[in-house]
Short mmCIF file of C-alpha atoms in Angstrom, two decimals:
data_model
loop_
_atom_site.label_atom_id
_atom_site.label_comp_id
_atom_site.label_asym_id
_atom_site.label_seq_id
_atom_site.Cartn_x
_atom_site.Cartn_y
_atom_site.Cartn_z
CA GLY A 460 15.80 -26.11 -10.20
CA GLY A 461 12.50 -25.38 -11.84
CA GLU A 462 10.59 -24.96 -8.59
CA LEU A 463 9.03 -21.64 -7.69
CA GLU A 464 10.16 -19.99 -4.52
CA ASP A 465 7.67 -19.79 -1.69
CA PRO A 466 5.38 -16.86 -2.60
CA GLY A 467 5.86 -15.60 0.96
CA THR A 468 9.44 -14.78 0.03
CA ALA A 469 9.65 -11.03 -0.44
CA GLY A 470 9.47 -10.09 -4.10
CA SER A 471 9.43 -13.56 -5.65
CA ALA A 472 5.70 -13.64 -6.59
CA ARG A 473 5.77 -10.02 -7.73
CA ASP A 474 8.86 -10.56 -9.87
CA THR A 475 7.50 -13.77 -11.42
CA LEU A 476 4.17 -12.16 -12.40
CA GLU A 477 5.83 -8.97 -13.63
CA ALA A 478 8.08 -11.07 -15.90
CA THR A 479 5.05 -13.09 -17.06
CA PHE A 480 3.20 -9.92 -18.10
CA ARG A 481 6.32 -8.57 -19.87
CA VAL A 482 6.79 -11.78 -21.88
CA ASN A 483 3.12 -12.28 -22.77
CA PHE A 484 2.28 -8.63 -23.55
CA PRO A 485 5.58 -7.43 -25.11
CA ASN A 486 4.02 -4.62 -27.15
CA LEU A 487 2.34 -2.97 -24.16
CA THR A 488 3.94 -0.53 -21.75
CA PRO A 489 2.64 -0.44 -18.17
CA ALA A 490 1.22 2.93 -17.10
CA GLY A 491 2.61 2.43 -13.59
CA GLU A 492 4.06 -0.04 -11.14
CA ILE A 493 2.67 -3.51 -10.52
CA ARG A 494 0.55 -3.49 -7.34
CA GLN A 495 -0.63 -6.17 -4.93
CA HIS A 496 -4.39 -6.81 -4.52
CA ASP A 497 -6.46 -8.96 -2.16
CA SER A 498 -6.09 -12.65 -3.05
CA GLY A 499 -9.38 -13.80 -1.50
CA GLN A 500 -9.98 -16.96 0.49
CA ILE A 501 -7.66 -19.20 -1.56
CA GLY A 502 -4.62 -17.11 -0.68
CA GLY A 503 -1.36 -16.78 -2.50
CA GLU A 504 -0.59 -13.40 -3.99
CA VAL A 505 -2.46 -11.35 -6.60
CA TRP A 506 -0.60 -8.63 -8.49
CA CYS A 507 -1.99 -6.31 -11.17
CA VAL A 508 -0.71 -3.66 -13.55
CA THR A 509 -2.51 -1.00 -15.58
CA TYR A 510 -1.73 -0.50 -19.27
CA SER A 511 -4.26 2.27 -19.92
CA GLN A 512 -7.37 3.66 -18.23
CA THR A 513 -9.36 0.68 -19.50
CA ASN A 514 -6.89 -2.21 -19.85
CA SER A 515 -5.06 -4.11 -17.14
CA ALA A 516 -3.51 -7.46 -16.32
CA CYS A 517 -3.77 -9.40 -13.08
CA GLY A 518 -2.15 -12.63 -12.01
CA TRP A 519 -1.99 -14.90 -9.02
CA ILE A 520 0.71 -17.17 -7.75
CA ASP A 521 0.88 -19.59 -4.87
CA GLU A 522 2.97 -22.66 -4.16
CA TRP A 523 0.84 -24.80 -6.54
CA THR A 524 -0.53 -22.56 -9.30
CA ILE A 525 0.08 -19.50 -11.41
CA GLY A 526 -2.36 -17.79 -13.74
CA TYR A 527 -3.22 -14.42 -15.19
CA VAL A 528 -5.85 -12.51 -17.13
CA PHE A 529 -5.62 -9.55 -19.45
CA ALA A 530 -8.75 -7.48 -18.89
CA LEU A 531 -9.99 -5.30 -21.75
CA GLY A 532 -12.21 -2.52 -20.48
CA ALA A 533 -11.46 -3.12 -16.81
CA ASP A 534 -9.37 -1.27 -14.28
CA GLU A 535 -7.04 -3.13 -11.91
CA ALA A 536 -9.51 -3.39 -9.03
CA THR A 537 -12.20 -4.87 -11.27
CA ALA A 538 -9.76 -7.25 -12.95
CA ALA A 539 -8.50 -8.41 -9.54
CA GLU A 540 -12.07 -9.10 -8.37
CA VAL A 541 -12.82 -11.09 -11.54
CA LEU A 542 -9.60 -13.08 -11.19
CA VAL A 543 -10.27 -13.93 -7.53
CA GLY A 544 -13.84 -14.93 -8.47
CA LEU A 545 -12.56 -17.21 -11.22
CA ARG A 546 -10.19 -18.87 -8.80
CA ASP A 547 -12.95 -19.35 -6.22
CA HIS A 548 -15.08 -21.13 -8.84
CA THR A 549 -12.42 -23.21 -10.57
CA GLU A 550 -9.74 -24.23 -8.07
CA THR A 551 -10.69 -27.13 -5.86
CA PHE A 552 -8.72 -28.93 -3.22
CA GLY A 553 -9.42 -32.12 -1.37
#
């Protein structure tokens, strides 16, 4: 109990991030479905959802970490790029 499923398991990363967005942004209604984006060199899975033309949320999940951003004034693609860039500059292994 308490351990995340392997993000390679179909739907587990998506479902976890979708639930995270729902809990943390309860007063916002997504404008569409949550969509997967490129996760960059670190891997894992990145999923994003749009709330309006200019607001979106993106999150990543892998077997070690989970995180998300709410991006004011950014579409999904931009928010995903920012999120992947943040991960590249902050997550270190070794």
